[in-house]
Amino acid sequence: MIIQADDPIVEIHDLTVSYDKKPVLWGVDLTLPKGQLIGIIGPNGAGKSTLIKAIMGLIPNSSGYIKLFDDELSNVRDRISYVPQRETVDWDFPASVMDIVLMGRYGKLGIFKRPRKVDREVALDSLRKVDLEGYKDRQISQLSGGQQQRVFLARALAQQADLYFMDEPFAGVDAATEKTIIKLLREMTERGNTVVVVHHDLQSVTQYFDWVLMLNMRLVASGPTAETFNTEMLQETYGGKLTLLSEVGNLLKQGAFPSREKNEQVKS
Amino acid sequence: MAMVGDAISHAVLPGIVLAFLITGSRDSVTMLIGAGTIGVLTTFLIEFFHKKGKLQTDASIGVTFTWLFAIGVILISVFAGKVDLDQDCVLYGEIAYVPIDLWITKAGVVMGPRVLYIAGTVLLIILAFIFIGYKELFLTTFDPSFATAIGISTITWHYLLMGAVSITTVASFESVGAILVVAFLIAPPATAYLLTENLVKMMIISSILGILISISGYYLAAGTDGSIAGAMAAMSGVFFGLAFLFAPKEGYIFKILKKQSAPTRLE
Ligand SMILES: Nc1ncnc2c1ncn2[C@@H]1O[C@H](COP(=O)(O)OP(=O)(O)O)[C@@H](O)[C@H]1O
Ligand SMILES: [Mg+2]
């Protein structure tokens, strides 16, 4: 079930992406609306990260094309922010929290220029928004998983973009941090920004997202959560994992979403 | 990174030899260009075998530099008779000869050790490179996908960095020889990494360590009447060992002490 957005901010046409000639995304065709909080869900290896990377031009398309703000990526880079999966970088790298957040300003600064005072102010402000102001001089190797994730988020905020792509911002984050982050993302969409988030936890989907995109190598569904997030689509996306599905089915029926308890992963 | 530097320091050998064979000149600029080219080629081959050949990075580095080094050695032995470029000189430039190898202008003015000028020029080039490209180097090393996403070419900066490593390596190679190149490429930064977590401080500490190692190594060699290169390499080991034991945060002894006192958890 694929519902098109009117006045789309992201347009993907017949996108196929392959690694070593082996396609991992097939014929993805969709549009995403402006100003919404959008979730990408699907099982492990479904191609969620791949879709975002393809949009960001990090991997070449085998076929199809992508338009952002009705334009090519290279013309609108400074309006787009990308938050990679946390594990893709080495957190033992000799850098402070401030160093990382300032990276969010590099795109605006341009090549060879050093961060100015305004950039530091924007970075500091971004840290304040994720409650990490007091950590600006902390080494990134000393942060917990949740704090690392918030540093990445602060870097994205420092970009002052209009459209955000975040790969699993809730992975390895405790419940309190998850709440802080989702509140922040909400505020961003209320200001008219568009936030696209790869998400793992089916239980919170209806709570969090206005629009949902269900993926399993091909696009199963894309549309407003209320219309698309149903048992049939979940069945199609997750295939045979029935125990999980019936659980989710029950949840959907009851409309109840039990609170979860996750432990923050502190790096030893 | 240390591995790549080590690899390049070996792999540039055929570059030096080829540059010499083609131009017939032993002047340093030729050598540096030859070596710089091969350095970038090495980086390219390592990436190529890793990405296309599905080799692990370390295997890919190993394969690349061993055969390039082998080619260099073969080239030298084949042409050794014809050219004034002996294996010892290229493989084991000798720091003890530095003061003898003078730069004398056509007018006959003695300008001092030739190596000083070469190494000095390379130092300026590298300093300028780091100063100008610090931000880009920092970002592309830490988070290449973010860098690419904001439009900074990760590949370009990677090659520039490897080119810089090659030039440094070769300039040093020619003057002080392989042992010291490898020792100084790895030991000072590894030691500095134990002492600080700030990249800029790390670079400064590495440089200071390099100087300390050189001076102490020299006096050790003078005192024991031994090889200068060997003594300096030994001193680099000593400094690393000291940092390993006594570094304020990462040090072995500090860690043991910390374990014994009440465990405080960093939030
Ligand atoms: N660099 C890569 N090389 C080869 N295959 C890859 C690479 N990255 C991902 N894949 C494969 O592509 C598929 C989709 O991966 P990914 O987009 O990371 O999934 P998800 O984020 O949904 O878990 C998986 O089967 C994965 O093994
Ligand atoms: Mg993923």
Coordinates of C-alpha atoms and ligand atoms in Angstrom, one line a residue:
Chain A
M1 CA 0.0 0.0 0.0
I2 CA 1.8 3.1 -1.2
I3 CA 0.2 6.4 -0.6
Q4 CA 1.7 9.4 -2.3
A5 CA 2.3 12.7 -0.6
D6 CA 1.0 15.9 -2.0
D7 CA 3.7 18.5 -2.4
P8 CA 6.5 15.9 -1.7
I9 CA 9.8 16.9 -0.2
V10 CA 11.4 13.5 -1.1
E11 CA 10.7 11.8 -4.3
I12 CA 12.1 8.4 -5.2
H13 CA 11.5 6.8 -8.5
D14 CA 12.1 3.2 -9.3
L15 CA 15.2 3.0 -7.2
T16 CA 17.3 -0.1 -7.2
V17 CA 20.5 -0.4 -5.2
S18 CA 22.9 -3.2 -5.4
Y19 CA 26.1 -4.3 -3.5
D20 CA 28.4 -6.2 -5.9
K21 CA 25.6 -6.6 -8.4
K22 CA 23.4 -8.2 -5.8
P23 CA 20.3 -6.0 -5.4
V24 CA 19.3 -5.2 -1.9
L25 CA 16.6 -2.7 -2.7
W26 CA 14.2 -3.3 -5.6
G27 CA 12.1 -0.8 -7.5
V28 CA 11.4 1.6 -4.6
D29 CA 9.0 4.2 -5.6
L30 CA 7.7 6.7 -3.1
T31 CA 7.1 10.3 -2.0
L32 CA 7.4 11.7 1.5
P33 CA 5.5 14.7 2.9
K34 CA 7.0 17.9 4.3
G35 CA 7.0 18.7 8.0
Q36 CA 6.3 15.2 9.3
L37 CA 8.0 12.7 11.5
I38 CA 8.5 9.7 9.3
G39 CA 9.5 6.2 10.4
I40 CA 11.3 3.6 8.3
I41 CA 10.7 0.1 9.6
G42 CA 11.6 -3.4 8.5
P43 CA 13.5 -6.4 9.6
N44 CA 17.3 -6.6 9.9
G45 CA 18.9 -6.5 6.5
A46 CA 15.8 -5.1 4.9
G47 CA 17.8 -2.2 3.4
K48 CA 16.7 0.6 5.7
S49 CA 20.3 2.0 6.1
T50 CA 20.9 1.3 2.4
L51 CA 17.9 3.5 1.4
I52 CA 19.1 6.4 3.5
K53 CA 22.6 6.0 2.1
A54 CA 21.3 6.0 -1.4
I55 CA 19.3 9.2 -0.7
M56 CA 22.5 10.8 0.7
G57 CA 24.5 9.7 -2.4
L58 CA 26.8 7.5 -0.4
I59 CA 26.1 4.5 -2.6
P60 CA 25.3 4.6 -6.3
N61 CA 21.9 3.6 -7.7
S62 CA 21.7 0.8 -10.1
S63 CA 18.6 2.4 -11.5
G64 CA 16.1 5.1 -10.8
Y65 CA 16.5 8.6 -9.4
I66 CA 15.9 10.6 -6.3
K67 CA 14.8 14.2 -5.9
L68 CA 15.0 16.3 -2.8
F69 CA 13.2 19.6 -2.6
D70 CA 12.4 18.9 -6.2
D71 CA 16.1 19.2 -7.0
E72 CA 19.3 17.2 -7.2
L73 CA 21.1 16.3 -4.1
S74 CA 24.2 18.3 -5.0
N75 CA 22.2 21.5 -5.1
V76 CA 20.6 21.1 -1.8
R77 CA 23.2 19.4 0.4
D78 CA 23.3 22.2 2.9
R79 CA 19.5 21.7 3.6
I80 CA 19.9 18.1 4.5
S81 CA 21.4 16.4 7.5
Y82 CA 22.5 12.8 7.9
V83 CA 23.0 11.0 11.1
P84 CA 24.8 7.7 10.5
Q85 CA 24.3 4.6 12.7
R86 CA 26.3 5.2 15.9
E87 CA 28.5 2.1 15.5
T88 CA 29.8 3.2 12.2
V89 CA 32.4 5.5 13.8
D90 CA 35.3 4.9 16.2
W91 CA 34.3 6.5 19.5
D92 CA 37.9 6.1 20.8
F93 CA 38.9 8.7 18.3
P94 CA 40.8 11.6 20.1
A95 CA 38.1 14.2 19.9
S96 CA 35.9 16.2 22.3
V97 CA 32.1 16.5 22.2
M98 CA 32.5 20.0 20.9
D99 CA 34.8 18.9 18.1
I100 CA 32.1 16.5 16.9
V101 CA 29.2 18.9 17.1
L102 CA 31.2 21.6 15.2
M103 CA 31.4 19.1 12.3
G104 CA 27.8 20.0 11.8
R105 CA 29.0 23.4 10.8
Y106 CA 31.6 22.3 8.2
G107 CA 29.1 22.1 5.4
K108 CA 28.1 25.8 5.9
L109 CA 31.7 26.9 6.5
G110 CA 33.1 25.5 3.2
I111 CA 36.5 24.1 2.6
F112 CA 39.6 25.3 4.5
K113 CA 37.7 27.7 6.7
R114 CA 37.9 27.5 10.5
P115 CA 34.8 27.5 12.7
R116 CA 33.9 31.0 13.8
K117 CA 32.4 32.3 17.0
V118 CA 28.8 31.9 15.6
D119 CA 29.5 28.3 14.7
R120 CA 30.6 27.7 18.3
E121 CA 27.4 29.4 19.5
V122 CA 25.2 27.2 17.3
A123 CA 27.1 24.1 18.4
L124 CA 26.7 25.0 22.1
D125 CA 23.0 25.8 21.5
S126 CA 22.6 22.4 19.9
L127 CA 24.3 20.7 22.9
R128 CA 21.9 22.5 25.2
K129 CA 19.0 21.1 23.3
V130 CA 20.1 17.5 23.9
D131 CA 21.0 18.2 27.5
L132 CA 24.8 17.8 27.0
E133 CA 25.9 21.4 27.5
G134 CA 28.0 20.4 30.5
Y135 CA 29.8 17.8 28.4
K136 CA 31.2 20.0 25.7
D137 CA 34.9 19.4 26.6
R138 CA 34.4 15.8 27.5
Q139 CA 36.3 13.2 25.4
I140 CA 33.9 11.2 23.2
S141 CA 35.5 8.0 24.4
Q142 CA 34.1 8.7 27.9
L143 CA 30.5 8.9 26.8
S144 CA 27.8 6.3 27.3
G145 CA 25.9 5.0 24.3
G146 CA 23.0 7.3 24.9
Q147 CA 25.2 10.3 25.2
Q148 CA 27.1 9.4 22.0
Q149 CA 23.7 9.2 20.3
R150 CA 22.8 12.7 21.6
V151 CA 26.2 14.1 20.4
F152 CA 25.3 12.9 16.9
L153 CA 21.9 14.5 17.3
A154 CA 23.5 17.7 18.4
R155 CA 25.8 17.6 15.4
A156 CA 22.7 17.2 13.1
L157 CA 21.0 20.1 14.9
A158 CA 24.0 22.3 14.3
Q159 CA 23.6 21.8 10.6
Q160 CA 20.4 23.8 10.8
A161 CA 18.9 21.8 7.9
D162 CA 15.3 21.4 6.7
L163 CA 15.4 17.7 6.1
Y164 CA 16.9 15.1 8.5
F165 CA 17.8 11.4 7.9
M166 CA 18.6 9.5 11.1
D167 CA 19.8 5.9 11.1
E168 CA 18.6 4.2 14.3
P169 CA 18.9 7.2 16.7
F170 CA 17.2 5.1 19.4
A171 CA 19.6 2.2 19.3
G172 CA 21.3 1.5 22.7
V173 CA 19.5 4.5 24.3
D174 CA 17.7 4.3 27.6
A175 CA 14.0 5.1 27.9
A176 CA 14.6 8.6 29.4
T177 CA 16.9 9.6 26.5
E178 CA 14.5 8.2 24.0
K179 CA 11.8 10.4 25.4
T180 CA 14.1 13.5 25.2
I181 CA 15.0 12.7 21.6
I182 CA 11.5 12.1 20.4
K183 CA 10.3 15.3 22.0
L184 CA 13.1 17.1 20.2
L185 CA 12.2 15.5 16.9
R186 CA 8.6 16.5 17.5
E187 CA 9.6 20.1 18.0
M188 CA 11.6 20.0 14.8
T189 CA 8.7 18.8 12.8
E190 CA 6.4 21.4 14.4
R191 CA 8.8 24.0 13.1
G192 CA 8.3 22.7 9.6
N193 CA 11.4 20.4 9.4
T194 CA 11.0 16.9 8.0
V195 CA 12.6 14.1 10.0
V196 CA 13.0 10.6 8.7
V197 CA 14.1 8.0 11.2
V198 CA 15.1 4.4 10.9
H199 CA 13.3 2.7 13.8
H200 CA 13.4 -0.8 15.3
D201 CA 10.8 -0.9 17.9
L202 CA 7.3 -1.7 16.5
Q203 CA 5.5 -1.0 19.7
S204 CA 6.2 2.7 19.6
V205 CA 5.5 3.2 15.9
T206 CA 2.0 4.5 16.1
Q207 CA 2.9 6.7 19.0
Y208 CA 5.9 8.3 17.3
F209 CA 5.3 8.6 13.6
D210 CA 3.0 10.6 11.4
W211 CA 4.0 8.6 8.4
V212 CA 5.5 5.2 8.1
L213 CA 7.6 3.5 5.5
M214 CA 7.7 -0.3 5.6
L215 CA 10.6 -2.0 3.8
N216 CA 11.8 -5.4 3.1
M217 CA 14.1 -5.3 0.1
R218 CA 11.2 -3.8 -1.7
L219 CA 8.8 -1.2 -0.5
V220 CA 5.8 -2.8 1.2
A221 CA 4.0 0.3 2.4
S222 CA 4.4 4.1 2.6
G223 CA 1.7 6.4 4.0
P224 CA 0.1 8.0 7.0
T225 CA 0.7 5.7 10.0
A226 CA -3.0 5.4 10.8
E227 CA -3.7 4.0 7.3
T228 CA -0.6 1.9 6.6
F229 CA 0.5 0.4 9.9
N230 CA -1.7 -2.6 10.1
T231 CA -1.4 -6.3 10.6
E232 CA -1.6 -7.1 6.9
M233 CA 1.3 -4.8 6.0
L234 CA 3.3 -6.0 9.0
Q235 CA 2.8 -9.5 7.9
E236 CA 4.0 -8.6 4.4
T237 CA 7.0 -6.8 5.8
Y238 CA 8.1 -9.2 8.4
G239 CA 7.1 -12.4 6.7
G240 CA 7.1 -15.5 8.8
K241 CA 8.0 -14.2 12.2
L242 CA 4.5 -15.0 13.5
T243 CA 5.0 -14.9 17.2
L244 CA 6.2 -11.4 17.0
L245 CA 3.4 -10.5 14.6
S246 CA 0.6 -11.9 16.7
E247 CA 2.0 -10.0 19.6
V248 CA 2.0 -6.8 17.7
G249 CA -1.5 -7.7 16.3
N250 CA -2.7 -8.0 19.9
L251 CA -1.2 -4.7 20.8
L252 CA -2.8 -3.0 17.9
K253 CA -6.2 -4.4 18.9
Q254 CA -5.9 -3.3 22.5
G255 CA -4.3 0.0 21.5
A256 CA -2.2 -0.4 24.5
F257 CA 1.6 0.2 24.4
P258 CA 3.3 -1.1 27.5
S259 CA 6.2 0.9 28.7
R260 CA 9.5 -0.7 28.0
E261 CA 12.6 -1.0 30.2
K262 CA 15.9 -0.9 28.6
N263 CA 19.2 -0.4 30.2
E264 CA 21.5 2.3 29.0
Q265 CA 24.6 0.7 27.7
V266 CA 27.5 2.3 29.5
K267 CA 30.8 1.9 27.7
S268 CA 33.3 0.2 30.0
Chain B
M1 CA 47.0 3.8 9.9
A2 CA 50.3 2.8 11.4
M3 CA 50.2 -0.2 9.2
V4 CA 49.5 1.8 6.1
G5 CA 52.5 4.1 6.9
D6 CA 54.7 1.1 7.4
A7 CA 53.4 -0.3 4.1
I8 CA 54.1 2.8 2.2
S9 CA 57.5 3.2 3.6
H10 CA 58.4 -0.2 2.0
A11 CA 56.3 0.2 -1.1
V12 CA 57.9 3.5 -2.2
L13 CA 61.1 1.7 -2.9
P14 CA 60.3 0.8 -6.6
G15 CA 59.2 4.4 -7.0
I16 CA 62.5 5.7 -5.9
V17 CA 64.3 3.3 -8.1
L18 CA 62.1 3.9 -11.1
A19 CA 62.4 7.7 -10.7
F20 CA 66.1 7.3 -10.7
L21 CA 66.2 5.0 -13.7
I22 CA 63.9 7.2 -15.8
T23 CA 65.6 10.5 -15.0
G24 CA 69.0 9.3 -14.2
S25 CA 69.1 11.8 -11.4
R26 CA 69.5 11.3 -7.8
D27 CA 68.3 14.6 -6.8
S28 CA 65.8 14.7 -4.0
V29 CA 62.9 16.3 -5.9
T30 CA 62.9 13.5 -8.4
M31 CA 62.9 10.9 -5.7
L32 CA 60.1 12.6 -3.8
I33 CA 57.9 12.7 -6.9
G34 CA 58.6 9.1 -7.7
A35 CA 57.9 8.0 -4.2
G36 CA 54.8 10.2 -3.8
T37 CA 53.3 8.7 -6.9
I38 CA 54.0 5.2 -5.7
G39 CA 52.6 6.1 -2.3
V40 CA 49.3 7.1 -3.8
L41 CA 49.4 4.0 -6.0
T42 CA 49.9 1.9 -2.9
T43 CA 46.9 3.5 -1.3
F44 CA 44.9 2.9 -4.4
L45 CA 45.9 -0.8 -4.6
I46 CA 45.2 -1.4 -0.9
E47 CA 41.7 0.0 -1.4
F48 CA 41.3 -1.9 -4.6
F49 CA 42.2 -5.3 -3.2
H50 CA 40.1 -4.6 -0.1
K51 CA 37.0 -3.4 -2.0
K52 CA 37.1 -5.4 -5.2
G53 CA 39.1 -8.4 -4.1
K54 CA 37.2 -8.7 -0.8
L55 CA 40.5 -9.0 1.1
Q56 CA 40.6 -7.9 4.7
T57 CA 42.3 -4.6 5.1
D58 CA 45.4 -6.0 6.8
A59 CA 45.8 -8.8 4.2
S60 CA 45.3 -6.2 1.4
I61 CA 48.0 -4.0 3.0
G62 CA 50.3 -7.0 3.4
V63 CA 50.0 -8.2 -0.2
T64 CA 50.4 -4.7 -1.7
F65 CA 53.5 -3.7 0.1
T66 CA 55.4 -6.9 0.0
W67 CA 55.2 -7.2 -3.8
L68 CA 55.9 -3.6 -4.4
F69 CA 58.9 -3.8 -2.1
A70 CA 60.0 -7.0 -3.9
I71 CA 59.8 -5.3 -7.2
G72 CA 62.0 -2.5 -5.8
V73 CA 64.6 -5.0 -4.6
I74 CA 64.5 -6.8 -7.9
L75 CA 64.9 -3.5 -9.8
I76 CA 67.9 -2.6 -7.7
S77 CA 69.6 -5.9 -8.1
V78 CA 69.0 -6.0 -11.9
F79 CA 70.3 -2.5 -12.5
A80 CA 72.7 -2.4 -9.6
G81 CA 75.7 -2.8 -11.9
K82 CA 74.7 0.1 -14.1
V83 CA 73.6 2.6 -11.6
D84 CA 75.0 4.3 -8.7
L85 CA 72.2 3.4 -6.4
D86 CA 73.1 0.6 -4.1
Q87 CA 70.8 -1.4 -2.0
D88 CA 72.3 -0.3 1.3
C89 CA 71.9 3.3 0.5
V90 CA 68.3 3.1 -0.5
L91 CA 67.2 0.6 2.1
Y92 CA 69.3 1.7 4.9
G93 CA 70.1 5.4 4.6
E94 CA 72.4 6.1 7.4
I95 CA 71.9 8.9 9.8
A96 CA 75.6 9.0 10.6
Y97 CA 76.4 10.2 7.1
V98 CA 74.1 13.2 7.3
P99 CA 76.8 15.6 8.4
I100 CA 79.1 14.5 5.6
D101 CA 76.5 14.7 2.9
L102 CA 76.8 18.4 2.3
W103 CA 75.0 20.7 -0.1
I104 CA 77.6 22.7 -2.0
T105 CA 76.4 25.3 -4.4
K106 CA 77.9 25.8 -7.8
A107 CA 79.8 28.7 -6.5
G108 CA 81.4 26.4 -4.0
V109 CA 79.6 27.7 -0.9
V110 CA 79.0 25.0 1.7
M111 CA 75.4 25.3 2.8
G112 CA 75.4 22.5 5.4
P113 CA 73.9 19.0 5.4
R114 CA 71.8 18.4 2.3
V115 CA 69.3 16.4 4.2
L116 CA 68.5 19.3 6.5
Y117 CA 67.1 21.2 3.6
I118 CA 65.1 18.3 2.2
A119 CA 63.7 17.4 5.5
G120 CA 63.1 21.0 6.3
T121 CA 61.2 21.6 3.1
V122 CA 59.1 18.5 3.7
L123 CA 58.4 19.6 7.2
L124 CA 57.0 23.0 5.9
I125 CA 54.9 21.2 3.3
I126 CA 53.4 18.9 5.8
L127 CA 52.8 21.6 8.4
A128 CA 51.0 23.7 5.7
F129 CA 49.0 20.7 4.7
I130 CA 47.8 19.9 8.2
F131 CA 47.2 23.6 8.9
I132 CA 45.1 24.2 5.8
G133 CA 43.3 20.8 5.7
Y134 CA 42.9 20.1 9.4
K135 CA 39.2 20.3 9.5
E136 CA 38.7 18.1 6.4
L137 CA 41.3 15.6 7.5
F138 CA 39.7 15.4 10.9
L139 CA 36.2 14.8 9.6
T140 CA 37.0 12.4 6.8
T141 CA 39.0 10.3 9.2
F142 CA 36.4 10.2 11.9
D143 CA 33.2 9.9 10.0
P144 CA 33.7 9.4 6.2
S145 CA 30.0 8.9 5.5
F146 CA 29.0 12.2 7.2
A147 CA 31.8 13.9 5.3
T148 CA 30.6 12.6 2.0
A149 CA 27.0 13.5 2.9
I150 CA 28.0 17.2 3.4
G151 CA 29.9 17.1 0.1
I152 CA 33.5 16.7 1.2
S153 CA 35.4 14.1 -0.9
T154 CA 36.6 11.5 1.4
I155 CA 38.6 9.8 -1.3
T156 CA 40.5 12.9 -2.3
W157 CA 41.5 13.6 1.3
H158 CA 42.5 10.0 1.9
Y159 CA 44.8 10.2 -1.1
L160 CA 46.2 13.5 -0.1
L161 CA 46.9 12.2 3.4
M162 CA 48.6 9.1 2.0
G163 CA 50.6 11.3 -0.4
A164 CA 51.8 13.3 2.6
V165 CA 52.7 10.1 4.4
S166 CA 54.7 9.0 1.3
I167 CA 56.6 12.2 0.9
T168 CA 57.5 12.2 4.6
T169 CA 58.5 8.6 4.5
V170 CA 60.7 9.0 1.5
A171 CA 62.4 12.1 2.6
S172 CA 63.2 10.4 5.8
F173 CA 64.1 7.1 4.2
E174 CA 66.8 8.6 2.1
S175 CA 68.3 10.4 5.0
V176 CA 68.0 8.2 8.0
G177 CA 67.0 4.8 6.7
A178 CA 64.2 2.3 7.1
I179 CA 64.5 1.4 10.7
L180 CA 64.1 5.0 11.9
V181 CA 61.3 5.7 9.5
V182 CA 59.2 2.9 10.8
A183 CA 60.1 3.6 14.4
F184 CA 59.4 7.3 14.2
L185 CA 56.2 6.9 12.1
I186 CA 54.6 4.7 14.8
A187 CA 56.2 5.1 18.2
P188 CA 55.8 8.8 18.9
P189 CA 52.1 9.0 18.0
A190 CA 51.4 5.7 19.7
T191 CA 53.0 7.1 22.8
A192 CA 51.2 10.4 22.5
Y193 CA 47.9 8.5 22.2
L194 CA 48.5 7.2 25.7
L195 CA 49.2 10.7 27.1
T196 CA 46.4 12.8 25.7
E197 CA 43.0 12.5 24.0
N198 CA 43.2 15.7 22.1
L199 CA 44.2 15.4 18.5
V200 CA 46.1 18.7 18.3
K201 CA 48.0 18.0 21.6
M202 CA 48.7 14.5 20.3
M203 CA 50.4 15.9 17.2
I204 CA 52.4 18.4 19.3
I205 CA 53.4 15.7 21.9
S206 CA 54.4 13.4 19.0
S207 CA 56.7 16.0 17.6
I208 CA 58.3 16.7 21.0
L209 CA 58.7 13.0 21.6
G210 CA 60.4 12.7 18.3
I211 CA 63.0 15.3 19.3
L212 CA 63.5 13.7 22.7
I213 CA 64.0 10.3 21.2
S214 CA 66.5 11.7 18.7
I215 CA 68.6 13.4 21.3
S216 CA 68.5 10.7 23.9
G217 CA 69.1 8.1 21.2
Y218 CA 72.1 9.9 19.9
Y219 CA 73.7 10.1 23.3
L220 CA 72.9 6.5 24.0
A221 CA 74.6 5.6 20.8
A222 CA 77.6 7.8 21.5
G223 CA 77.9 6.4 25.0
T224 CA 77.7 2.8 24.0
D225 CA 79.5 3.3 20.7
G226 CA 76.6 1.6 19.0
S227 CA 74.4 2.2 16.0
I228 CA 72.6 5.6 16.1
A229 CA 69.5 4.3 14.3
G230 CA 69.3 1.3 16.6
A231 CA 69.8 3.5 19.7
M232 CA 67.0 5.9 18.6
A233 CA 64.7 3.0 17.9
A234 CA 65.4 1.6 21.3
M235 CA 64.7 4.9 22.9
S236 CA 61.4 5.2 21.1
G237 CA 60.6 1.8 22.7
V238 CA 61.6 3.1 26.1
F239 CA 59.4 6.2 25.9
F240 CA 56.5 4.1 24.8
G241 CA 57.1 1.7 27.7
L242 CA 57.2 4.6 30.2
A243 CA 54.0 6.1 28.8
F244 CA 52.4 2.6 28.9
L245 CA 53.3 2.2 32.6
F246 CA 52.9 5.8 33.9
A247 CA 50.5 7.6 31.7
P248 CA 48.0 9.6 33.8
K249 CA 44.8 7.9 32.5
E250 CA 45.6 5.1 30.1
G251 CA 48.7 4.0 32.0
Y252 CA 48.9 0.4 33.4
I253 CA 49.9 1.5 36.9
F254 CA 47.2 4.1 37.1
K255 CA 44.6 1.5 36.0
I256 CA 45.8 -0.9 38.7
L257 CA 45.6 1.8 41.3
K258 CA 42.2 2.8 40.1
K259 CA 41.0 -0.8 40.4
Q260 CA 42.1 -1.0 44.0
S261 CA 40.5 2.2 45.1
A262 CA 36.7 2.3 45.2
P263 CA 35.5 1.9 41.6
T264 CA 34.0 5.2 40.4
R265 CA 31.8 5.1 37.4
L266 CA 31.9 7.7 34.8
E267 CA 28.6 8.8 33.7
Ligands
LIG1 N1 28.8 -2.6 2.2 C1 28.0 -3.7 2.0 N2 28.5 -4.6 1.1 C2 27.7 -5.7 0.8 N3 26.5 -5.9 1.3 C3 26.0 -5.0 2.1 C4 26.7 -3.8 2.5 N4 26.0 -3.1 3.4 C5 24.8 -3.8 3.5 N5 24.8 -4.9 2.8 C6 23.7 -5.9 2.7 O1 22.6 -5.2 2.2 C7 21.4 -5.6 2.9 C8 20.7 -4.4 3.5 O2 21.5 -3.9 4.5 P1 21.1 -2.6 5.4 O3 20.6 -1.5 4.5 O4 22.2 -2.3 6.3 O5 19.9 -3.2 6.2 P2 19.1 -2.6 7.5 O6 19.7 -1.3 7.8 O7 17.7 -2.6 7.1 O8 19.4 -3.6 8.6 C9 21.8 -6.7 3.9 O9 21.6 -7.9 3.3 C10 23.3 -6.4 4.0 O10 24.0 -7.6 4.3
MG2 MG 20.8 -0.5 9.4

